[in-house]
Each structure stands twice: as structure tokens, then as C-alpha cells.
PDB file of C-alpha atoms in Angstrom:
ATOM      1  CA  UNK A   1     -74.423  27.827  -3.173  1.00 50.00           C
ATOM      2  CA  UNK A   2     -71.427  24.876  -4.027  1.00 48.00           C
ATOM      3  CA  UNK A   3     -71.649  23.911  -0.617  1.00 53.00           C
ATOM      4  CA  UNK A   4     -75.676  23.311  -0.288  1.00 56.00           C
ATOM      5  CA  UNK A   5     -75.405  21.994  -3.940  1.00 48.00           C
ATOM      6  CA  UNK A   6     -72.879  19.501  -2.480  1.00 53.00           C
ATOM      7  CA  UNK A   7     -74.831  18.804   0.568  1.00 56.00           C
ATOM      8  CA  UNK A   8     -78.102  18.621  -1.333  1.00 53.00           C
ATOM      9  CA  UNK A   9     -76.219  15.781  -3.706  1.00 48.00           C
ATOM     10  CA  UNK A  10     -74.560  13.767  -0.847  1.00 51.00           C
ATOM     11  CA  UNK A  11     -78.273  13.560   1.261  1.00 54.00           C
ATOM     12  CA  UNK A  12     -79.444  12.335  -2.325  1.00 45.00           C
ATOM     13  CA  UNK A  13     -76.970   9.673  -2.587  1.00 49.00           C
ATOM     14  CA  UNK A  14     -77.699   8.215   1.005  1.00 55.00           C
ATOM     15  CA  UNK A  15     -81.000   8.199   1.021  1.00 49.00           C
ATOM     16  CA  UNK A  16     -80.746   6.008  -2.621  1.00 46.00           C
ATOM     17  CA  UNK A  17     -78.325   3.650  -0.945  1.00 53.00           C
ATOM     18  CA  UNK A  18     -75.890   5.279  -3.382  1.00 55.00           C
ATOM     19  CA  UNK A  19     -73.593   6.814  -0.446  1.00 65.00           C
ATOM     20  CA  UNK A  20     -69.928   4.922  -1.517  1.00 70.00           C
ATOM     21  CA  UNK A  21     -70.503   5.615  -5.286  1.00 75.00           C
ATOM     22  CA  UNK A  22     -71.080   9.235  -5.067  1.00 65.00           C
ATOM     23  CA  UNK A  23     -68.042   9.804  -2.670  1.00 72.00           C
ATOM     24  CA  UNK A  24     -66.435   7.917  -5.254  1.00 71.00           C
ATOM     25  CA  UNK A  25     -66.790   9.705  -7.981  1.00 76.00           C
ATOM     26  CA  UNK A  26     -66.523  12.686  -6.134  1.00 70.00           C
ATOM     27  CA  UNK A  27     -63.127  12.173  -4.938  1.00 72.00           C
ATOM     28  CA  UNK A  28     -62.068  11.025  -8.684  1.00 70.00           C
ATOM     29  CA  UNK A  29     -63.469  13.761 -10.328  1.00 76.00           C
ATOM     30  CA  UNK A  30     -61.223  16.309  -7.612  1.00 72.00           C
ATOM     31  CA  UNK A  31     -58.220  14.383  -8.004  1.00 71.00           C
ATOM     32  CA  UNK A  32     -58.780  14.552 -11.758  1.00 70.00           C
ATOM     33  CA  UNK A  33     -59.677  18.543 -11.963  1.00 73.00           C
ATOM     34  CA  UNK A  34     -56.323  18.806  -9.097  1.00 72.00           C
ATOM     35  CA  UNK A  35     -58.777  20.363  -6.515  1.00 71.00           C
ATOM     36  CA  UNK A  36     -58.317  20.841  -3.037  1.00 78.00           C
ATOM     37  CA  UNK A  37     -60.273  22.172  -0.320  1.00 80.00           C
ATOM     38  CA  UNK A  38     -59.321  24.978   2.264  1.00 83.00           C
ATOM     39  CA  UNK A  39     -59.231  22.084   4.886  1.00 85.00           C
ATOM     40  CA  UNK A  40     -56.897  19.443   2.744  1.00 86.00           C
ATOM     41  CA  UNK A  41     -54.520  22.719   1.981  1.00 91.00           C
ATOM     42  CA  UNK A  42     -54.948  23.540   5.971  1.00 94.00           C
ATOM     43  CA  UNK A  43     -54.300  19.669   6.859  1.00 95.00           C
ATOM     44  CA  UNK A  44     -51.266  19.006   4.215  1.00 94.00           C
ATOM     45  CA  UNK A  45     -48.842  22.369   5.255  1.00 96.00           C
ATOM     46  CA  UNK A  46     -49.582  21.094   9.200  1.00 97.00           C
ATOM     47  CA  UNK A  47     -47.999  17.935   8.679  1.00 97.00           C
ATOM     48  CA  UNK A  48     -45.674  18.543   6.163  1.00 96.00           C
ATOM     49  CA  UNK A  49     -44.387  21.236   9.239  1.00 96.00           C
ATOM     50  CA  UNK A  50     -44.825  18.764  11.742  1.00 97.00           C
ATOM     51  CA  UNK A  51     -43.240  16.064   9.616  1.00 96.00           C
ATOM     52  CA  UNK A  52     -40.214  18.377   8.543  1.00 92.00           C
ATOM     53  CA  UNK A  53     -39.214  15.588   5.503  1.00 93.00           C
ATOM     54  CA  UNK A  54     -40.714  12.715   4.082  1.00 95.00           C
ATOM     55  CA  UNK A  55     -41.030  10.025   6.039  1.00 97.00           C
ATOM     56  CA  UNK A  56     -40.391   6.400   5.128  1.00 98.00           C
ATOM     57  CA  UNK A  57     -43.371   4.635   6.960  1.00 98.00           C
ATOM     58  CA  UNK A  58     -46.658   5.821   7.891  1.00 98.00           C
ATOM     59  CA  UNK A  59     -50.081   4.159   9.866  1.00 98.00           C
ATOM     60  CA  UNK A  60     -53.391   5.875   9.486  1.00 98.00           C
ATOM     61  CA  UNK A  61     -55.162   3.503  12.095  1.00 98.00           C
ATOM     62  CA  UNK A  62     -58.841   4.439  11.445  1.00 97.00           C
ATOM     63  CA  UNK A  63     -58.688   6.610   7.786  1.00 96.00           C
ATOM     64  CA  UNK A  64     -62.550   6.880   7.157  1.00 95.00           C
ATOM     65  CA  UNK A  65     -62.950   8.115   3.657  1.00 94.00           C
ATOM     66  CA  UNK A  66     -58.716   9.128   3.672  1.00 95.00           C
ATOM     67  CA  UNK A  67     -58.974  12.718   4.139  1.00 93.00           C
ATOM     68  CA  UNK A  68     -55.416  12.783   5.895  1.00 96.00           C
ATOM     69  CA  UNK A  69     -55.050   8.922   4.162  1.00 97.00           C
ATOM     70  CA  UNK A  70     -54.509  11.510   0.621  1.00 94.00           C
ATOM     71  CA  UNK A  71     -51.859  13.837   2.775  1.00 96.00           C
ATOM     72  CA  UNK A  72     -49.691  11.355   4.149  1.00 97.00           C
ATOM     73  CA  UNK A  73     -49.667   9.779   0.578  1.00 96.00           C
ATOM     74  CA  UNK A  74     -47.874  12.852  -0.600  1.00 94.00           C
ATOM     75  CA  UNK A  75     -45.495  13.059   2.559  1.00 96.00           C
ATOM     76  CA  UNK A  76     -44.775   9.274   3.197  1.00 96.00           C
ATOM     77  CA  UNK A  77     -42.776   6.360   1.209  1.00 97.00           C
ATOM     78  CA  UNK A  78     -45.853   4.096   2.049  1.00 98.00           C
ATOM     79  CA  UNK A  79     -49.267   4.242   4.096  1.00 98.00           C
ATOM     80  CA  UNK A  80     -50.537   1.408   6.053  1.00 98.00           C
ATOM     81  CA  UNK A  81     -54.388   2.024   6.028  1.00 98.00           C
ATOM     82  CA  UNK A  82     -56.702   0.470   8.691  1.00 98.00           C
ATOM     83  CA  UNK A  83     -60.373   0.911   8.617  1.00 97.00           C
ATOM     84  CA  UNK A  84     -63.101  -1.398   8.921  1.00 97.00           C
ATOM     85  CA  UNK A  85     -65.899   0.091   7.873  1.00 95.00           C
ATOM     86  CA  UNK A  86     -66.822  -1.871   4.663  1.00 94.00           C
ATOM     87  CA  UNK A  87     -68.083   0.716   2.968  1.00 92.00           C
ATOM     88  CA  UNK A  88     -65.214   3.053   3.479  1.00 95.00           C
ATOM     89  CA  UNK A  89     -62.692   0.442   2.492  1.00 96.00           C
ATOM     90  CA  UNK A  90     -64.415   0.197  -1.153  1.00 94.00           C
ATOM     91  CA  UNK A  91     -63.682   4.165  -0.946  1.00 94.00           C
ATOM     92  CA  UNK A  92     -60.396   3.739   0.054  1.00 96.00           C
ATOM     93  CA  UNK A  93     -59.107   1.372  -2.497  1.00 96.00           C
ATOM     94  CA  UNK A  94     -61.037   3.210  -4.862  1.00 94.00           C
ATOM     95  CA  UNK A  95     -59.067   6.377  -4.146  1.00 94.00           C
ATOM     96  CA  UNK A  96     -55.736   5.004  -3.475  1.00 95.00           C
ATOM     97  CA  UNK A  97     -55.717   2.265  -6.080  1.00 92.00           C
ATOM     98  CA  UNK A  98     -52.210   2.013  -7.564  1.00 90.00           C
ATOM     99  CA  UNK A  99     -50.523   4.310  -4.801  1.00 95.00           C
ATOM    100  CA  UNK A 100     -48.043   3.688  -1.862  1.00 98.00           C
ATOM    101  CA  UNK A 101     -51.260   3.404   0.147  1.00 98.00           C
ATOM    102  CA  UNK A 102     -52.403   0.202   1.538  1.00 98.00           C
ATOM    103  CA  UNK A 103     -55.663  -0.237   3.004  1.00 98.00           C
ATOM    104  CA  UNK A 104     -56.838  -3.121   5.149  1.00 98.00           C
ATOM    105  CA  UNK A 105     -59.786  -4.237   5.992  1.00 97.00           C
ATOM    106  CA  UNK A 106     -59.581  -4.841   9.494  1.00 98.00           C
ATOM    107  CA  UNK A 107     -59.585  -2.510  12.758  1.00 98.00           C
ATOM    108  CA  UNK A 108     -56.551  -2.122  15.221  1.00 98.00           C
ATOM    109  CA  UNK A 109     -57.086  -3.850  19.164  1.00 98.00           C
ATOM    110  CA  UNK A 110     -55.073  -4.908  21.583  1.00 98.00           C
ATOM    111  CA  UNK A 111     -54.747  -8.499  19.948  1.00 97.00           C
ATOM    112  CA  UNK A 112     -55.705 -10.120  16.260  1.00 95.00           C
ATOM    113  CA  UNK A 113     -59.312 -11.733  16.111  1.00 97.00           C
ATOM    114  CA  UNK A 114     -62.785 -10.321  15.916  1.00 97.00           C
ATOM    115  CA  UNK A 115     -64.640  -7.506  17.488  1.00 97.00           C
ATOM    116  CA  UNK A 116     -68.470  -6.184  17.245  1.00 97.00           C
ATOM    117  CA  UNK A 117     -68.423  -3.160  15.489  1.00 97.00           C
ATOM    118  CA  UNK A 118     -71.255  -0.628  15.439  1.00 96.00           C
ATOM    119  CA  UNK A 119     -72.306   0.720  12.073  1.00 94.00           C
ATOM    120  CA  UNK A 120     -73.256   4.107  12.431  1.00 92.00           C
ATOM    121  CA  UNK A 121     -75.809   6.029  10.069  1.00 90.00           C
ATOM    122  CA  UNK A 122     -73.050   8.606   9.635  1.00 87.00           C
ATOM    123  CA  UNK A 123     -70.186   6.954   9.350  1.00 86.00           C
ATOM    124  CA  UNK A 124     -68.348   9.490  11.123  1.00 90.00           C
ATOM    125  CA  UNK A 125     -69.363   7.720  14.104  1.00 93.00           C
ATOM    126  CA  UNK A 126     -68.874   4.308  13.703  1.00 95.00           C
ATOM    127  CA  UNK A 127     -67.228   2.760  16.247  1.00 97.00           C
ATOM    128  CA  UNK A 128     -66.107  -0.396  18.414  1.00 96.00           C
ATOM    129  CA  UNK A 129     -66.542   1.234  21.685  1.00 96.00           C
ATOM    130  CA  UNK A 130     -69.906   1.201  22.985  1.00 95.00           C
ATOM    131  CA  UNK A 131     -68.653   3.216  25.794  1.00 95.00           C
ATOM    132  CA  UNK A 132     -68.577   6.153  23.108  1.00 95.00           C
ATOM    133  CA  UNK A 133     -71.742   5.481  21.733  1.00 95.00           C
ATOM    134  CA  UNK A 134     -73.107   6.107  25.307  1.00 93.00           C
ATOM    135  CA  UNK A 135     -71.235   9.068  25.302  1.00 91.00           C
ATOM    136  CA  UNK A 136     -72.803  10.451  22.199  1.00 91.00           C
ATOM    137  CA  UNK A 137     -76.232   9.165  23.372  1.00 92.00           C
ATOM    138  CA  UNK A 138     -75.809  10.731  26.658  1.00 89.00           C
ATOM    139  CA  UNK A 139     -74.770  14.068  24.665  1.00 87.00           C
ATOM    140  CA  UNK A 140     -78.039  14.657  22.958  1.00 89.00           C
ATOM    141  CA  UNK A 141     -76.763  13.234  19.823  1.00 89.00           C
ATOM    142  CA  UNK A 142     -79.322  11.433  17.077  1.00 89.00           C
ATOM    143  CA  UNK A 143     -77.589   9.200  15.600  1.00 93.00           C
ATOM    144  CA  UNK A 144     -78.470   5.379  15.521  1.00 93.00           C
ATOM    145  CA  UNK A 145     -76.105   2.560  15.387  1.00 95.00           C
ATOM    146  CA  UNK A 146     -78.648  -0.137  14.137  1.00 90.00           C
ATOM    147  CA  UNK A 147     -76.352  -2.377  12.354  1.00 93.00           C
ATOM    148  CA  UNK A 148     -73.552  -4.380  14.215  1.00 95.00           C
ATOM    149  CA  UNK A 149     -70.788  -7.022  12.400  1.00 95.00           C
ATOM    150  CA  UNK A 150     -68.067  -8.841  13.152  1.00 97.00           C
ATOM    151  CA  UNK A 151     -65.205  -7.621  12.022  1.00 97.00           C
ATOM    152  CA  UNK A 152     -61.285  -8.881  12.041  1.00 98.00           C
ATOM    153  CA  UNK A 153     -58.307  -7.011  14.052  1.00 98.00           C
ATOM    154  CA  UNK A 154     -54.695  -6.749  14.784  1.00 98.00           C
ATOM    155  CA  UNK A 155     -52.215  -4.970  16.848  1.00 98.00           C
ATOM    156  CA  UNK A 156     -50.334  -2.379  16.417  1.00 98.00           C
ATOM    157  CA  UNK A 157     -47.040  -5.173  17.355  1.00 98.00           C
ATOM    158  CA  UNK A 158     -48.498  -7.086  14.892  1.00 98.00           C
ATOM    159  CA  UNK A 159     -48.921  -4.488  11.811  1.00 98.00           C
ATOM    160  CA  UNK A 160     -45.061  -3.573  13.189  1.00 98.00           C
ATOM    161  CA  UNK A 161     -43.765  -7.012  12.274  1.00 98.00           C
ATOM    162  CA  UNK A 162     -45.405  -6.672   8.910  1.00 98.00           C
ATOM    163  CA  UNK A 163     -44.896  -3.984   7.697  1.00 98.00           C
ATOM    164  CA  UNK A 164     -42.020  -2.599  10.085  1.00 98.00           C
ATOM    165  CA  UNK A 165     -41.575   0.259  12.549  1.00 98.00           C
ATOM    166  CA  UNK A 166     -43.521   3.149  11.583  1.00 98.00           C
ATOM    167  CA  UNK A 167     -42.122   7.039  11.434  1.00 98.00           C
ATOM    168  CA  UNK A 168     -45.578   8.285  11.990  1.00 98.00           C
ATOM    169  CA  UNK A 169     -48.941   6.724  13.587  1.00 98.00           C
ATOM    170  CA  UNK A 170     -52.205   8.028  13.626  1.00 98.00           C
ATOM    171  CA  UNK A 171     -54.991   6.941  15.972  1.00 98.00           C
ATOM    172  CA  UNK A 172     -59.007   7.944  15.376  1.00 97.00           C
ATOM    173  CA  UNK A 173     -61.132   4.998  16.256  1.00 97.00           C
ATOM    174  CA  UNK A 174     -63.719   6.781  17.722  1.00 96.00           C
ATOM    175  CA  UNK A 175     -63.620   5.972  21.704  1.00 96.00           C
ATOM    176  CA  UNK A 176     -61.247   2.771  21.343  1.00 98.00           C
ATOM    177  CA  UNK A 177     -57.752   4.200  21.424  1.00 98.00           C
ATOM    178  CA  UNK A 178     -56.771   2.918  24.903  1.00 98.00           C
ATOM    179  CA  UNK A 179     -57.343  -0.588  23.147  1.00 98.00           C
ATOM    180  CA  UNK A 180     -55.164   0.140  20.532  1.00 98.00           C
ATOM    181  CA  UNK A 181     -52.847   1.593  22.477  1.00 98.00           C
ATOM    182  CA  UNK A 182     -53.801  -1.805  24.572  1.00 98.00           C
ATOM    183  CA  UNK A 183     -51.420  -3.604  21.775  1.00 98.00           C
ATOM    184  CA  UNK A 184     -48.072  -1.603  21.371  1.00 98.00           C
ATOM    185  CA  UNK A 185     -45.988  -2.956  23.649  1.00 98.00           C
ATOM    186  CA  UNK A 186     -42.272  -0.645  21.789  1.00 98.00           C
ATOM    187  CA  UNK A 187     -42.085   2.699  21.142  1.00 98.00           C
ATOM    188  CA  UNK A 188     -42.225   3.648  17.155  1.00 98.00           C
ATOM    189  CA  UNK A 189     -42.299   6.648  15.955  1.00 98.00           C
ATOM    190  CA  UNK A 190     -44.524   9.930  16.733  1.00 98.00           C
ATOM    191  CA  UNK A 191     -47.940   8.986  17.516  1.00 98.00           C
ATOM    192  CA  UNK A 192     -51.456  10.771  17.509  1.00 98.00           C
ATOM    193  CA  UNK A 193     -54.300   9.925  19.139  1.00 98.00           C
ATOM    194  CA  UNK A 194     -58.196  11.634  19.638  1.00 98.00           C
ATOM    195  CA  UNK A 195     -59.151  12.502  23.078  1.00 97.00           C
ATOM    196  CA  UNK A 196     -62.699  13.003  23.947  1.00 95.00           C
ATOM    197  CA  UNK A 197     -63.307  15.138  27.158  1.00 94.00           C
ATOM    198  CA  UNK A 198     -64.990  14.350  29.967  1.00 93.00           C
ATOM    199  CA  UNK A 199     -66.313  11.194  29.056  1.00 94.00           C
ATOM    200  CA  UNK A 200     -62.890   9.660  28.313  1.00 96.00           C
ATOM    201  CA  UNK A 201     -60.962  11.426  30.828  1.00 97.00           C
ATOM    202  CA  UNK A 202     -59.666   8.053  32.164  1.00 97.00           C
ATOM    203  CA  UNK A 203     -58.535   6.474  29.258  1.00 98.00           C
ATOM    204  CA  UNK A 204     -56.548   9.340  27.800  1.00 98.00           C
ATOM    205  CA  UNK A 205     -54.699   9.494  31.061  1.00 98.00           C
ATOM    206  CA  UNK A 206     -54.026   5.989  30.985  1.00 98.00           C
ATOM    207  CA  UNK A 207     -52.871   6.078  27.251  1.00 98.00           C
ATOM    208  CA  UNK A 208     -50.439   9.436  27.842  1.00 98.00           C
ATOM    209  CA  UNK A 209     -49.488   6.825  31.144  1.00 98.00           C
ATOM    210  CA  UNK A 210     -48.664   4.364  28.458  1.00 98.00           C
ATOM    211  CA  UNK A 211     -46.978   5.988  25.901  1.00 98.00           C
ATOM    212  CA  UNK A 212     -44.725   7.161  28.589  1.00 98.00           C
ATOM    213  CA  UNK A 213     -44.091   3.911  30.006  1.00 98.00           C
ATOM    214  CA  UNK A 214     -42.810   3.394  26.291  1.00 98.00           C
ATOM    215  CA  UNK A 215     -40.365   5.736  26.510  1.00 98.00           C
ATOM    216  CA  UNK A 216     -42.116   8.833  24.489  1.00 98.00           C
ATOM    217  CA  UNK A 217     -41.069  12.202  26.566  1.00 98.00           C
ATOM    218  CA  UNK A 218     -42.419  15.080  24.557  1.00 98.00           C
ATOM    219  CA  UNK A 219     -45.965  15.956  23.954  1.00 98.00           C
ATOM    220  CA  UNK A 220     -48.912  18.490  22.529  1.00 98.00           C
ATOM    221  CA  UNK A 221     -52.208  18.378  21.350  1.00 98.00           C
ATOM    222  CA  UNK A 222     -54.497  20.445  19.418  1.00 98.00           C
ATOM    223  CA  UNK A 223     -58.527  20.946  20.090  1.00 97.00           C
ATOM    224  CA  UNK A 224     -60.907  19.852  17.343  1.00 96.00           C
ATOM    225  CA  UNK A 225     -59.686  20.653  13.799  1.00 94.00           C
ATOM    226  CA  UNK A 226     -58.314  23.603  14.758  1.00 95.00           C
ATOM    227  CA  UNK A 227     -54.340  21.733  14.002  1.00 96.00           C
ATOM    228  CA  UNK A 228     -53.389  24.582  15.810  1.00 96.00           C
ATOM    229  CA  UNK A 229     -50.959  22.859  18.952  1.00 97.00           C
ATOM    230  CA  UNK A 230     -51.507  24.280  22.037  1.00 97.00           C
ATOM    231  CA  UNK A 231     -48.091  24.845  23.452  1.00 97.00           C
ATOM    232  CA  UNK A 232     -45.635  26.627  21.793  1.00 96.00           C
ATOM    233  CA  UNK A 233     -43.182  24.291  23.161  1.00 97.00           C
ATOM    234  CA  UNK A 234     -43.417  20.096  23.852  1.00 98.00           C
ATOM    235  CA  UNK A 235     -44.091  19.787  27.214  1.00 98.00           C
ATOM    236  CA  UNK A 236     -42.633  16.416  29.396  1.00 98.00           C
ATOM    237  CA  UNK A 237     -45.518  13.803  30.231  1.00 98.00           C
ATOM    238  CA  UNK A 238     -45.653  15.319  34.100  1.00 98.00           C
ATOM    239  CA  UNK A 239     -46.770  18.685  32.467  1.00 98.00           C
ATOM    240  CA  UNK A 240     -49.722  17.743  29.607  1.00 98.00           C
ATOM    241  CA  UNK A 241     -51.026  14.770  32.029  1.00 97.00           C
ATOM    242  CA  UNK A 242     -51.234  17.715  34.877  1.00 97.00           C
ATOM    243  CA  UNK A 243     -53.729  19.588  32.056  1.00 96.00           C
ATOM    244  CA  UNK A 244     -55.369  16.238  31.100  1.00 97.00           C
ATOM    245  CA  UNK A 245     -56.970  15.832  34.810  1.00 95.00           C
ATOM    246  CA  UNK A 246     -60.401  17.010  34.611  1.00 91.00           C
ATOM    247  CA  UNK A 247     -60.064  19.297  38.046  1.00 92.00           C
ATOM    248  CA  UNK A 248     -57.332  20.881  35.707  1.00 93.00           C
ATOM    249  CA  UNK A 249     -59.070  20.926  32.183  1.00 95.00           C
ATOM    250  CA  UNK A 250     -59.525  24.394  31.068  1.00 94.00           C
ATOM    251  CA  UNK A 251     -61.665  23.838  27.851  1.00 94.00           C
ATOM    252  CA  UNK A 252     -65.070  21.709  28.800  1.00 92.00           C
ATOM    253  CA  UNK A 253     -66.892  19.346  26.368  1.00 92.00           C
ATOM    254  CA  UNK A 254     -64.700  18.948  23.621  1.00 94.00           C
ATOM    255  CA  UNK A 255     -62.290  16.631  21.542  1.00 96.00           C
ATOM    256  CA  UNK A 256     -58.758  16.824  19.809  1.00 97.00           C
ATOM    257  CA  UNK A 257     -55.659  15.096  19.230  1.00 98.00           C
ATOM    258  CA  UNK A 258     -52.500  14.335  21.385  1.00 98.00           C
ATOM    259  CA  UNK A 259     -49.179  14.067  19.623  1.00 98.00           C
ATOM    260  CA  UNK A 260     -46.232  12.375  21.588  1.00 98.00           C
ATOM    261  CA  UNK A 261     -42.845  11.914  20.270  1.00 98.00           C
TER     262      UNK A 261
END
């Protein structure tokens, strides 16, 4: 009954043009009640496991409306935010407005300048890479990306020599992590990124390559939201890359996230 009420309130809100202000509010009126979901509670004892102790320096590269932005808030010294998705930033520094998060208003690349960015009409699926949009297209999906705008980036290096080196990064850009991955050129600390099977087979064999190259030597990942990892173990980059070659891939269509360390 919550849930449809919920649903019922948010289709209200976007088809008034009132999308932003009602997640707004939303997300004041939790913090202010102290509510969390199933998911956040799911989301905030994975890391906090994963992180084993707070960590100085975090970078949520692609934070939407801050779902895991709000966890790493509670298990970090400071955030480094990057979304930029207009709408979502004015979300974002709604929410995290006098915090240790900081939210920026540009998107990660392999170099600083500007990029077309696809609006989507969810804005789950707003994106850079028109290779994914393709892929979502080609998947039977019906979603539109009728707006496009130019939008500012940086690189990883770059937000390193800002802000410094990072205990924690997490990629979800939607079909454009090889280009972010495109501008680290040190290893930092663990890293996440999405994977997106079999369309991006390519690129997440070229970013585990990468990260490798870097010098990371463990690894895992975890399908869809389950944040359930896979092996019980970190495997070396021979072993998940051997799983990551489509002739090997055990588990279809599907998406998740790759940790290396």
C-alpha cells in the first residue's frame, strides 16, 4: 500500500515537472523521521564489512540521487561527489548540504573539457555513452533520451591532485567506465566499477586489463544489487578475467559490479 502510495506520488511529481522537489523533500523528511529502507540498511552493513574502518577519502564517480552518496557519508572522512545530471546535483546538495560530502557538477572522462551527455526520461539511465543507449535500445527498452547538453569533465588524475588519493572509488556512469578508467593513470585505493554483459564484454576486459596494468591484484564482483560477492575468496586478475570472457560467462544478460583492490 506505502509502496504504490509512493509510486503513485513520484509519477505525480514527474509528470508536473515537480520530479527534484519531491525527491527533495522526500529524502528530508526520512533523514528527519531517521528512516531507512531495507536496501540502505542492506547497502550500509556491505560496505561498512567491506570497508572494515572508516576511511579517510572517498569518490562516488556517478552518485545519482546519493543512495550509496548517504552510506559512504557515514563511513568516510569526506566524499568527493561527481554527477552531472543537473537535476540530480540540486538533489545532491540539497541532501548533503553542510556534510563531508562534496558534490560536483561535472562527469569523470579520460581528460577535463566537455562531453554530450544524454538526458534520459528516467534518470537512471542517463548517460554519456551512446554505445549504452544502443544497448538498451537494442534490449527492448522504452526509454527516450530526447534531451542532450554539454556538460564539463575531469579525470580521475585530476580529481587525485585535488582532492588527493582516494581509499575508496566508485564507478556507475552508465556504459562509460572504460573512459573513466581512460584517465587514471596510478593505482589509488579499492575501486568499483558496473559491468554490463554482453554488450560491454570488451570494455570490462579492457578495464580489469587496466586496473591490472596499475598494479591492483585481487578482485570480485557481485551481480545486480544482490552485494552478495561471488567468490568467497579474491581471485588474481588471470582468474576473474578467465570468467569475464563471454565463451566463459556463466550468468547471460545481466549487470553488476567489479571490486579490485
Amino acid at each position: 500500500m506505502i509502496k504504490s502510495l509512493k509510486k503513485g506520488l513520484y509519477k505525480l511529481a514527474e509528470d508536473l515537472g515537480f520530479r527534484a522537489q519531491y525527491l527533495i523533500i522526500l529524502f528530508k523528511i526520512r533523514k528527519l523521521l531517521g528512516l531507512k529502507s531495507l536496501e540502505e540498511k542492506r547497502i550500509e552493513k556491505f560496505y561498512a564489512d567491506l570497508f572494515n574502518g572508516r576511511l579517510s577519502l572517498i569518490f562516488d564517480i556517478g552518485a545519482n540521487v546519493g543512495i550509496r552518496t548517504s552510506v559512504f557519508s557515514s563511513l568516510g572522512n569526506k566524499v568527493v561527489v561527481l554527477e552531472p545530471n543537473r537535476e540530480l546535483v540540486s538533489i545532491l546538495n540539497s541532501r548533503f548540504s553542510r556534510s563531508n560530502v562534496e558534490v560536483i557538477d561535472k562527469a569523470c572522462a579520460a581528460s577535463s573539457g566537455t562531453r554530450e551527455f544524454h538526458l534520459g526520461d528516467n534518470h537512471l539511465v542517463s548517460t554519456l555513452s551512446t554505445q549504452f543507449i544502443h544497448h538498451k535500445q537494442e534490449s527492448g527498452a522504452k526509454n527516450k533520451w530526447a534531451k542532450k547538453s554539454q556538460i564539463k569533465t575531469i579525470s580521475l588524475d585530476e580529481l587525485v591532485k585535488i582532492y588527493g588519493v582516494p581509499d575508496f572509488c566508485k564507478i556507475d556512469v552508465e556504459g562509460y567506465e572504460k573512459e573513466v578508467l581512460s584517465g587514471l593513470n596510478q593505482k589509488i585505493g579499492m575501486i568499483s566499477f558496473e559491468f554490463n554483459y554482453p554488450a560491454f564484454e570488451s570494455d570490462t576486459l579492457w578495464c580489469l586489463e587496466k586496473l591490472s596494468s596499475l598494479g591492483y591484484t585481487s578482485f570480485n564482483f557481485s551481480l545486480g544489487e544482490t552485494l552478495e560477492f561471488h567468490f568467497s575468496e579474491w581471485v588474481s586478475y588471470e582468474d576473474i578475467s578467465a570468467i569475464f570472457h563471454l565463451k566463459n560467462f556463466p550468468f547471460g544478460t545481466c549487470y553488476g559490479d567489479i571490486y579490485a583492490r
